[in-house]
Amino acid sequence: MVFMGDRATLLETGRFVQQRGQDAESAVDAAFAAAIAGAGAPVQRTGAADTSVAAAPSDEDTTDAVDAADSAESEARHRRAADEGDTASMSVLGALLLRRGELDGAERYLRAATADGDRAAANNLGVLLHQRGYPDEAAGWWRIAAVAGSAAAAHALGRHFRERGDEPGAEYWLRQSAEQGHALGAYALADLLEHRSDVGAERWLRAAAEQGHREAAYRLARALERKAVEDPHEAFGLGRSAASGGTGTGLDLPGATPASAQNAPAAPPAGAKGPAEGDSPVAGPAAGRVGEAEQWYRQAAARGHRRAALHLGAILEQRGELKEAGRWYLTSAKDGEPRAACALGFLLRDAGDEESAAVWWLRAAQDGDGNAANALGALHAARGEQQTAERWYRAAMDAGDVNGAYNLGLLCAAQDRIPQAEQWYRRAAYAGHREAANALAVLLLQAGDHAGAEPWFSKAAEAGSVDAAFNLGILHAGRDEDRTALGWYERAAAAGHTDAALQVAMALLRDGDD
C-alpha cells in the first residue's frame, strides 16, 4: 500500500488552506495519548469540515459532526454524500470509521478528502498512519495539516518530534499549537519546558488548565504549592507517619530526665509530618498561592483526578475541615489512590472508629502503601499482637518506608532483643531516619560505646531530632563541657523540649542570671 505518493507534494501546492469557521480540533496519535492518560480515539470538536480524530484524553469535547453521524441513518446519509464526492462527508465518514477502528474504510475516505484539501482529513490520516505503524508518513500528513493551520496537527507533530529527541522541533510545533489555544498543545509545551526547568512552563500549564485540562490543573496546583512551602515534594504531608505514637528514644543518665520513654514507638522521619499534624499555617504571599492551588486542585478533582482529590483533602484537613477532607479522601481512595485510603484511615482513627480505619489501612497496604502498613503494625502492636505487628512493619519496610525498619527496632527493643533492635535501628539510620539514629546512639551508649554513640546523636540532631539535641546536651554535661551542653539544651528548648528548657533554666540559675 502506498501511503505518501504524490500527495506528499501538497505541502508546496497551497491546496491545503486555512479553513473558515471554528477550529478547535484536537488530534494526537494513540502512542502519544498513552503518555497523557489516553484512551481509544475519540473524534474531536471541529467546524463543519474539521472532523479530526484524536487518540487523546477522553475528556476532550467530541465533534458535533461526527457525533451526529454516529447513527445508522446518519452514517448512511454521509456515505451516500461521500460516494457522490462531498468532501465534508468524506472527512466526517473517515473520522467516524477511524474512531470505530475500521482503518481500511477510514483510509479510503480520508485520502479522498485530503485530495480535495480537507485539513482535518489530513490530520486524521496522520493518526491512522501512526496507528498502522508508519510514524514518518504520519508526520508528513500532520505537517501538511499544521502548515494549513491545524492546531491539533501541530500538537501531534510536536509530540512526534519530542519522542524522537528533537526538542527544538518539538517546541516549535507545540508552541504553534499552544498559541492557537489548543489545550493539549499548551499542556505538552508546558511539559517540555518544565522538563528543562524553564519558567515559562507555568504560563502554559495555566493556559491548558483554564481550558479544562485536568492534568494541567493538577500540575499547576503542584507548582503553586511548591512555591508556597519549603518541601517541594510533599507539600501538606500527604499521609501522616504511621507511627505508633510517642516521640523517640532518649538517654537515661544520672542527674538527667530522659528525653522520652525507652520503648516509645516510631516517630516520623524527617519531613514526613505535614501541616495537618500541627505545622504553622502558610501566611503572606504563600497563603495566596495555597489558595490558588486549592482552586486548581478542586477543578482537577471535580474532573476525576484522584491525586488532585488527595491533595485537596490534605489542604482541607490542615484547615480543620475534616468532613469535606474525608469526602475527597474517600473519592480518591475509591478511584484507587492508596495514599488517600491511608489518610482516610487516620481521619477515622482520630474520630474514634478504629475498625473502619483498619479497613482502609488494609486496602492501602495491600496496594503497596508503606505508611498504611506501618499504621496496621502500630494498631496490632497496641493490641499486643506482636507477630502480626512485625509482619506489617516488614511489609512497610519492603514497600520502601523507612519507618518500617525503625518500628521493627522498637518492637525488638521492647522484647529485649537488643542485637536485632540495633540491626533495624542501624538500617533505618543509614536510610536517613533521624529518630532511628538517636535510638541507635542510645543502644550504643548503654553498651558502653560512647565513641560510637556520639556521631549518631550528632547526625540525628543535625537532621532535626529534638531528642538527639537534648541527649547531646546530657552527654556533654556528663563530661563537664557545660558551654557545649548548654548550646544543645538551648537548641532543643527552642524546639519545644520541656526537659531541655528546664536544663537551660538551671544553668542560668547556676550562673546567677535569672
Coordinates of C-alpha atoms in Angstrom, one line a residue:
M1 CA 0.0 0.0 0.0
V2 CA 1.3 3.5 -0.9
F3 CA 1.0 5.9 2.0
M4 CA 2.5 9.1 0.7
G5 CA 2.7 9.1 -3.1
D6 CA 2.4 12.4 -4.9
R7 CA 0.2 13.8 -2.2
A8 CA 3.3 14.5 -0.2
T9 CA 3.9 17.5 -2.5
L10 CA 0.6 19.1 -1.4
L11 CA 2.6 21.0 1.2
E12 CA 4.1 23.1 -1.5
T13 CA 0.9 23.5 -3.6
G14 CA -1.1 25.6 -1.3
R15 CA -4.1 23.4 -1.8
F16 CA -4.4 22.9 2.0
V17 CA -5.6 26.4 3.1
Q18 CA -6.8 27.8 6.4
Q19 CA -10.4 26.9 6.7
R20 CA -13.0 29.3 7.9
G21 CA -15.1 28.8 11.0
Q22 CA -14.4 27.1 14.3
D23 CA -11.0 25.4 14.6
A24 CA -10.7 23.6 17.9
E25 CA -9.9 20.2 16.5
S26 CA -7.7 18.0 18.7
A27 CA -5.6 15.2 17.2
V28 CA -2.8 13.1 18.6
D29 CA -1.8 9.6 17.8
A30 CA -2.5 6.7 20.1
A31 CA 1.0 6.2 21.2
F32 CA 1.3 9.8 22.4
A33 CA -2.1 9.7 24.0
A34 CA -0.9 7.0 26.4
A35 CA 1.6 9.4 27.9
I36 CA -1.2 11.8 28.7
A37 CA -3.9 9.4 30.0
G38 CA -5.1 8.2 26.7
A39 CA -8.0 6.2 25.7
G40 CA -9.4 5.0 22.5
A41 CA -9.6 7.5 19.7
P42 CA -12.4 9.9 20.2
V43 CA -13.2 12.4 17.5
Q44 CA -12.6 15.9 18.5
R45 CA -14.7 19.0 18.2
T46 CA -14.3 20.7 14.8
G47 CA -16.0 23.0 12.4
A48 CA -18.3 21.8 9.7
A49 CA -15.4 20.4 7.7
D50 CA -13.0 19.8 10.6
T51 CA -13.5 16.3 11.8
S52 CA -10.1 15.4 13.3
V53 CA -9.8 12.2 15.2
A54 CA -7.8 12.3 18.4
A55 CA -6.5 9.3 20.2
A56 CA -6.4 11.7 23.1
P57 CA -7.7 12.1 26.7
S58 CA -11.3 11.1 26.7
D59 CA -12.4 14.3 28.5
E60 CA -11.9 16.3 25.2
D61 CA -15.1 17.5 23.6
T62 CA -16.3 15.3 20.7
T63 CA -17.1 16.8 17.3
D64 CA -20.7 17.6 16.7
A65 CA -20.4 16.5 13.1
V66 CA -19.1 13.0 13.9
D67 CA -21.5 12.6 16.8
A68 CA -24.3 13.5 14.5
A69 CA -23.1 10.9 12.1
D70 CA -22.8 8.2 14.7
S71 CA -26.1 6.5 13.9
A72 CA -27.0 4.1 11.1
E73 CA -29.2 6.6 9.3
S74 CA -26.8 9.5 9.5
E75 CA -23.9 7.3 8.6
A76 CA -25.8 6.1 5.5
R77 CA -26.5 9.7 4.5
H78 CA -22.9 10.7 4.9
R79 CA -21.8 7.6 3.0
R80 CA -24.1 8.5 0.0
A81 CA -22.8 12.0 0.0
A82 CA -19.2 10.9 0.2
D83 CA -19.7 8.5 -2.7
E84 CA -21.0 11.5 -4.6
G85 CA -17.8 13.4 -3.9
D86 CA -18.9 15.6 -1.0
T87 CA -15.6 16.4 0.8
A88 CA -17.1 17.2 4.2
S89 CA -18.9 13.9 4.3
M90 CA -15.8 12.0 3.3
S91 CA -13.9 13.7 6.1
V92 CA -16.7 13.0 8.6
L93 CA -17.2 9.4 7.5
G94 CA -13.4 8.8 7.6
A95 CA -13.2 10.1 11.1
L96 CA -16.2 8.0 12.2
L97 CA -14.7 4.8 10.8
L98 CA -11.3 5.7 12.3
R99 CA -12.9 6.1 15.7
R100 CA -14.5 2.7 15.3
G101 CA -11.2 1.1 14.4
E102 CA -12.2 0.4 10.8
L103 CA -8.9 1.6 9.4
D104 CA -9.2 0.3 5.8
G105 CA -12.5 2.0 5.2
A106 CA -11.4 5.2 7.0
E107 CA -8.2 5.5 4.9
R108 CA -10.2 5.4 1.7
Y109 CA -12.4 8.3 2.7
L110 CA -9.6 10.3 4.4
R111 CA -7.3 10.1 1.4
A112 CA -10.2 11.2 -0.9
A113 CA -10.9 14.2 1.4
T114 CA -7.3 15.2 1.6
A115 CA -7.1 15.2 -2.2
D116 CA -9.7 17.9 -2.0
G117 CA -7.7 19.9 0.5
D118 CA -9.5 18.9 3.7
R119 CA -7.2 19.8 6.6
A120 CA -8.9 17.8 9.2
A121 CA -8.8 14.7 7.0
A122 CA -5.0 15.2 6.6
N123 CA -4.7 15.3 10.3
N124 CA -6.8 12.2 10.8
L125 CA -4.9 10.4 8.1
G126 CA -1.8 11.1 10.1
V127 CA -3.4 9.5 13.2
L128 CA -4.4 6.5 11.1
L129 CA -0.9 6.0 9.6
H130 CA 0.6 6.2 13.0
Q131 CA -1.8 3.6 14.3
R132 CA -0.7 1.4 11.3
G133 CA 3.0 1.8 12.4
Y134 CA 4.1 4.4 9.9
P135 CA 5.2 7.3 12.1
D136 CA 7.2 9.2 9.4
E137 CA 4.3 9.1 6.9
A138 CA 2.0 10.2 9.7
A139 CA 4.3 13.1 10.5
G140 CA 4.2 14.1 6.8
W141 CA 0.4 14.5 6.9
W142 CA 0.5 16.2 10.3
R143 CA 2.9 18.7 8.8
I144 CA 0.6 19.4 5.9
A145 CA -2.3 19.9 8.2
A146 CA -0.3 22.0 10.7
V147 CA 1.0 24.3 8.0
A148 CA -2.6 24.8 6.9
G149 CA -3.4 26.0 10.4
S150 CA -4.4 22.8 12.3
A151 CA -3.5 23.3 16.0
A152 CA -4.3 19.7 16.6
A153 CA -1.9 18.5 13.9
A154 CA 0.8 20.9 15.2
H155 CA 0.4 19.3 18.6
A156 CA 0.7 15.8 17.2
L157 CA 3.7 16.8 15.2
G158 CA 5.4 18.3 18.2
R159 CA 4.8 15.1 20.2
H160 CA 6.3 13.2 17.3
F161 CA 9.5 15.3 17.3
R162 CA 9.8 15.1 21.1
E163 CA 9.5 11.3 21.0
R164 CA 12.5 11.3 18.7
G165 CA 14.6 13.6 20.9
D166 CA 14.3 16.7 18.6
E167 CA 13.4 19.2 21.3
P168 CA 13.8 22.4 19.2
G169 CA 11.5 20.9 16.6
A170 CA 9.1 19.8 19.3
E171 CA 9.0 23.2 20.9
Y172 CA 8.4 24.9 17.6
W173 CA 5.3 22.9 16.7
L174 CA 3.9 22.7 20.2
R175 CA 4.2 26.4 20.5
Q176 CA 2.3 26.8 17.2
S177 CA -0.4 24.6 18.7
A178 CA -0.5 26.3 22.1
E179 CA -0.6 29.8 20.7
Q180 CA -3.7 28.9 18.7
G181 CA -5.4 28.0 22.0
H182 CA -5.1 24.2 21.8
A183 CA -5.3 22.8 25.3
L184 CA -3.3 19.6 24.6
G185 CA -0.7 21.7 22.8
A186 CA -0.4 24.0 25.7
Y187 CA 0.0 21.2 28.1
A188 CA 2.6 19.4 26.0
L189 CA 4.6 22.6 25.7
A190 CA 4.4 23.1 29.4
D191 CA 5.6 19.6 30.0
L192 CA 8.6 20.2 27.6
L193 CA 9.5 23.5 29.2
E194 CA 9.2 22.1 32.8
H195 CA 11.4 19.2 31.8
R196 CA 14.2 21.7 31.3
S197 CA 13.2 23.9 34.2
D198 CA 12.0 26.8 32.0
V199 CA 10.0 29.3 34.0
G200 CA 7.6 29.6 31.0
A201 CA 6.1 26.2 31.9
E202 CA 3.6 27.7 34.4
R203 CA 2.1 30.0 31.8
W204 CA 1.2 27.2 29.5
L205 CA 0.0 24.9 32.3
R206 CA -2.3 27.7 33.3
A207 CA -3.5 28.1 29.7
A208 CA -4.3 24.4 29.4
A209 CA -5.9 24.3 32.9
E210 CA -8.2 27.3 32.0
Q211 CA -9.5 25.2 29.1
G212 CA -10.4 22.3 31.5
H213 CA -7.3 20.1 31.1
R214 CA -7.4 18.2 34.4
E215 CA -3.7 17.1 34.4
A216 CA -2.6 20.7 33.7
A217 CA -4.8 21.9 36.5
Y218 CA -3.2 19.4 38.9
R219 CA 0.3 20.2 37.8
L220 CA -0.3 23.9 38.1
A221 CA -1.6 23.4 41.6
R222 CA 1.5 21.4 42.5
A223 CA 3.7 24.2 41.0
L224 CA 1.9 26.8 43.1
E225 CA 2.1 24.6 46.2
R226 CA 5.9 24.1 45.7
K227 CA 6.3 27.9 45.8
A228 CA 4.3 28.1 49.0
V229 CA 6.0 25.6 51.2
E230 CA 9.6 24.5 51.9
D231 CA 9.2 20.9 50.9
P232 CA 8.9 20.7 47.1
H233 CA 7.9 17.0 47.0
E234 CA 5.1 16.5 49.5
A235 CA 3.7 19.9 50.5
F236 CA 0.9 19.4 53.1
G237 CA 2.3 16.0 54.2
L238 CA 0.2 13.6 52.2
G239 CA -0.3 10.8 54.7
R240 CA 0.7 11.0 58.3
S241 CA 3.5 9.0 59.7
A242 CA 2.2 5.6 60.6
A243 CA 4.0 5.9 64.0
S244 CA 2.6 4.1 67.0
G245 CA 2.8 7.3 68.9
G246 CA 5.5 9.0 71.2
T247 CA 8.5 11.0 70.2
G248 CA 11.5 8.8 70.1
T249 CA 14.2 7.3 72.3
G250 CA 16.2 9.2 74.9
L251 CA 19.1 8.8 77.3
D252 CA 18.7 7.7 80.9
L253 CA 21.7 9.1 82.7
P254 CA 22.2 10.0 86.3
G255 CA 21.0 13.6 87.0
A256 CA 19.1 14.0 83.8
T257 CA 15.5 13.5 82.8
P258 CA 15.2 11.0 79.9
A259 CA 14.2 12.5 76.6
S260 CA 11.3 10.1 76.4
A261 CA 10.4 6.5 77.2
Q262 CA 12.9 3.9 76.2
N263 CA 10.3 1.8 74.3
A264 CA 8.5 4.6 72.7
P265 CA 7.2 3.8 69.3
A266 CA 8.2 5.2 65.9
A267 CA 8.5 8.8 65.2
P268 CA 8.0 10.2 61.7
P269 CA 11.1 10.5 59.5
A270 CA 12.5 13.9 58.7
G271 CA 10.0 15.8 56.5
A272 CA 7.2 13.2 56.9
K273 CA 4.9 15.4 59.1
G274 CA 2.8 17.9 57.3
P275 CA 0.7 20.9 58.3
A276 CA -2.2 18.6 59.1
E277 CA -0.2 17.5 62.1
G278 CA 0.3 20.9 63.6
D279 CA 2.6 22.9 61.4
S280 CA 2.1 26.6 61.3
P281 CA -0.3 27.6 58.5
V282 CA 1.2 29.2 55.5
A283 CA 1.0 33.0 55.6
G284 CA 1.6 36.0 53.4
P285 CA 2.0 35.6 49.6
A286 CA 2.4 31.9 50.1
A287 CA -1.1 31.8 51.5
G288 CA -2.4 33.3 48.3
R289 CA -0.6 30.6 46.3
V290 CA -2.0 27.9 48.5
G291 CA -5.5 29.3 47.9
E292 CA -5.0 29.3 44.2
A293 CA -3.5 25.8 44.3
E294 CA -6.7 24.7 46.2
Q295 CA -8.9 26.1 43.4
W296 CA -6.9 24.2 40.7
Y297 CA -7.0 21.0 42.8
R298 CA -10.7 21.4 43.0
Q299 CA -11.1 21.8 39.3
A300 CA -8.9 18.7 38.6
A301 CA -10.6 16.7 41.3
A302 CA -14.0 17.5 40.1
R303 CA -13.0 16.1 36.7
G304 CA -11.9 12.8 38.3
H305 CA -8.2 13.4 39.0
R306 CA -7.6 11.1 42.0
R307 CA -4.3 12.7 43.1
A308 CA -5.8 16.2 43.0
A309 CA -8.6 14.9 45.3
L310 CA -5.9 13.5 47.6
H311 CA -4.1 16.9 47.8
L312 CA -7.3 18.8 48.2
G313 CA -8.2 16.5 51.1
A314 CA -4.9 17.3 52.7
I315 CA -5.4 21.0 52.4
L316 CA -8.8 20.8 53.9
E317 CA -7.6 18.5 56.7
Q318 CA -4.9 21.1 57.5
R319 CA -7.6 23.8 57.8
G320 CA -9.7 21.5 60.1
E321 CA -12.4 20.9 57.6
L322 CA -12.4 17.2 58.3
K323 CA -15.8 16.3 56.9
E324 CA -15.0 17.7 53.5
A325 CA -11.5 16.4 53.6
G326 CA -12.9 12.9 54.3
R327 CA -15.2 13.1 51.3
W328 CA -12.3 13.9 49.0
Y329 CA -10.1 11.3 50.5
L330 CA -12.9 8.8 50.0
T331 CA -13.4 9.9 46.4
S332 CA -9.6 9.5 45.7
A333 CA -9.4 6.2 47.6
K334 CA -12.3 4.7 45.7
D335 CA -10.5 5.7 42.5
G336 CA -7.6 3.6 43.6
E337 CA -5.2 6.1 45.3
P338 CA -3.7 4.2 48.3
R339 CA -2.3 7.3 50.0
A340 CA -5.9 8.6 50.2
A341 CA -7.1 5.4 51.7
C342 CA -4.3 5.7 54.2
A343 CA -5.2 9.3 55.0
L344 CA -8.9 8.4 55.4
G345 CA -7.8 5.7 57.8
F346 CA -6.1 8.3 60.0
L347 CA -9.2 10.5 60.0
L348 CA -11.4 7.6 61.0
R349 CA -8.9 6.6 63.8
D350 CA -8.9 10.2 65.1
A351 CA -12.7 10.1 65.1
G352 CA -12.6 7.0 67.2
D353 CA -13.6 4.5 64.6
E354 CA -10.5 2.3 64.7
E355 CA -12.1 -0.7 63.0
S356 CA -13.1 1.3 59.9
A357 CA -9.6 2.9 59.9
A358 CA -8.1 -0.6 59.8
V359 CA -10.2 -1.5 56.8
W360 CA -8.9 1.5 54.8
W361 CA -5.3 0.9 56.0
L362 CA -5.5 -2.7 54.9
R363 CA -6.8 -1.6 51.5
A364 CA -3.9 0.9 51.1
A365 CA -1.3 -1.6 52.5
Q366 CA -2.4 -4.2 50.0
D367 CA -1.8 -1.7 47.3
G368 CA 1.7 -1.2 48.4
D369 CA 1.4 1.8 50.7
G370 CA 4.1 1.5 53.4
N371 CA 2.6 4.2 55.6
A372 CA -0.6 2.2 55.9
A373 CA 1.3 -1.0 56.6
N374 CA 3.1 0.9 59.5
A375 CA -0.3 2.0 60.8
L376 CA -1.6 -1.5 60.8
G377 CA 1.6 -2.6 62.6
A378 CA 1.1 0.0 65.2
L379 CA -2.5 -1.0 65.6
H380 CA -1.6 -4.6 66.2
A381 CA 1.3 -3.7 68.5
A382 CA -1.0 -1.6 70.7
R383 CA -3.3 -4.7 71.0
G384 CA -0.3 -6.9 72.0
E385 CA -0.4 -8.8 68.7
Q386 CA 3.4 -8.6 68.3
Q387 CA 3.8 -11.2 65.5
T388 CA 1.1 -9.5 63.3
A389 CA 2.6 -6.1 64.1
E390 CA 6.1 -7.4 63.0
R391 CA 4.6 -8.8 59.7
W392 CA 3.1 -5.4 58.8
Y393 CA 6.3 -3.5 59.8
R394 CA 8.2 -5.8 57.5
A395 CA 5.7 -5.1 54.8
A396 CA 6.2 -1.4 55.3
M397 CA 9.9 -1.8 55.0
D398 CA 9.6 -3.8 51.9
A399 CA 7.4 -1.1 50.4
G400 CA 10.3 1.4 50.9
D401 CA 9.0 3.0 54.1
V402 CA 12.0 3.6 56.4
N403 CA 9.6 3.7 59.4
G404 CA 9.1 0.0 59.0
A405 CA 12.7 -0.7 59.9
Y406 CA 12.6 1.7 62.8
N407 CA 9.4 0.2 64.2
L408 CA 10.9 -3.2 63.9
G409 CA 13.8 -1.9 66.0
L410 CA 11.4 -0.6 68.6
L411 CA 9.5 -3.8 68.7
C412 CA 12.7 -5.8 69.2
A413 CA 13.9 -3.4 71.9
A414 CA 10.6 -3.8 73.8
Q415 CA 11.1 -7.6 73.7
D416 CA 14.8 -7.2 74.9
R417 CA 16.0 -8.5 71.5
I418 CA 18.8 -5.9 71.6
P419 CA 21.0 -7.2 68.8
Q420 CA 18.1 -7.3 66.4
A421 CA 16.9 -3.9 67.6
E422 CA 20.4 -2.5 66.8
Q423 CA 20.3 -4.1 63.4
W424 CA 17.0 -2.5 62.5
Y425 CA 17.9 0.9 64.0
R426 CA 21.1 0.9 62.1
R427 CA 19.3 0.1 58.8
A428 CA 16.8 2.9 59.3
A429 CA 19.5 5.3 60.4
Y430 CA 21.6 4.7 57.3
A431 CA 18.5 5.4 55.3
G432 CA 18.3 8.8 57.0
H433 CA 15.8 8.2 59.8
R434 CA 16.7 10.7 62.4
E435 CA 14.9 9.0 65.4
A436 CA 16.5 5.7 64.4
A437 CA 19.9 7.3 64.6
N438 CA 19.0 8.7 68.0
A439 CA 17.8 5.3 69.2
L440 CA 20.9 3.6 67.8
A441 CA 23.1 6.0 69.7
V442 CA 21.2 5.2 72.9
L443 CA 21.8 1.5 72.5
L444 CA 25.4 2.0 71.8
L445 CA 25.8 4.3 74.8
Q446 CA 24.0 1.7 77.0
A447 CA 26.5 -0.9 75.7
G448 CA 29.4 1.4 76.8
D449 CA 30.3 2.5 73.3
H450 CA 30.4 6.3 73.9
A451 CA 32.7 6.9 70.9
G452 CA 30.2 5.1 68.6
A453 CA 27.2 6.8 70.1
E454 CA 28.1 10.5 69.8
P455 CA 28.3 10.6 65.9
W456 CA 24.9 9.1 65.7
F457 CA 23.5 11.6 68.2
S458 CA 25.1 14.4 66.1
K459 CA 23.6 13.0 62.8
A460 CA 20.2 12.8 64.4
A461 CA 20.4 16.3 65.9
E462 CA 21.6 17.9 62.7
A463 CA 18.7 16.1 60.9
G464 CA 16.2 17.8 63.3
S465 CA 15.8 15.3 66.1
V466 CA 15.0 17.3 69.2
D467 CA 15.6 14.3 71.5
A468 CA 19.0 13.9 70.0
A469 CA 19.9 17.5 70.7
F470 CA 18.8 17.1 74.3
N471 CA 20.8 13.8 74.6
L472 CA 23.9 15.6 73.2
G473 CA 23.4 18.1 76.0
I474 CA 23.3 15.3 78.6
L475 CA 26.4 13.7 77.0
H476 CA 28.5 16.9 77.1
A477 CA 27.2 17.8 80.6
G478 CA 28.5 14.4 81.8
R479 CA 32.0 15.5 80.6
D480 CA 31.7 18.8 82.3
E481 CA 31.6 20.5 78.9
D482 CA 28.9 22.9 80.2
R483 CA 29.1 25.5 77.5
T484 CA 28.7 22.9 74.7
A485 CA 25.9 21.2 76.7
L486 CA 24.1 24.5 77.2
G487 CA 24.2 25.1 73.4
W488 CA 22.5 21.8 72.7
Y489 CA 19.9 22.3 75.6
E490 CA 19.1 25.7 74.1
R491 CA 18.6 24.2 70.7
A492 CA 16.3 21.5 72.0
A493 CA 14.4 24.0 74.2
A494 CA 13.8 26.3 71.2
A495 CA 12.1 23.4 69.5
G496 CA 9.8 22.9 72.4
H497 CA 11.6 20.3 74.5
T498 CA 10.4 20.9 78.1
D499 CA 13.2 19.0 79.8
A500 CA 15.8 20.9 77.8
A501 CA 14.1 24.2 78.8
L502 CA 14.4 23.1 82.5
Q503 CA 18.2 22.4 82.0
V504 CA 18.6 25.8 80.4
A505 CA 16.9 27.4 83.4
M506 CA 19.0 25.5 85.9
A507 CA 22.2 26.6 84.0
L508 CA 21.1 30.2 84.2
L509 CA 20.4 29.9 87.9
R510 CA 23.8 28.4 88.5
D511 CA 25.4 31.3 86.6
G512 CA 23.4 33.8 88.7
D513 CA 21.4 35.1 85.7
D514 CA 17.7 34.9 86.4

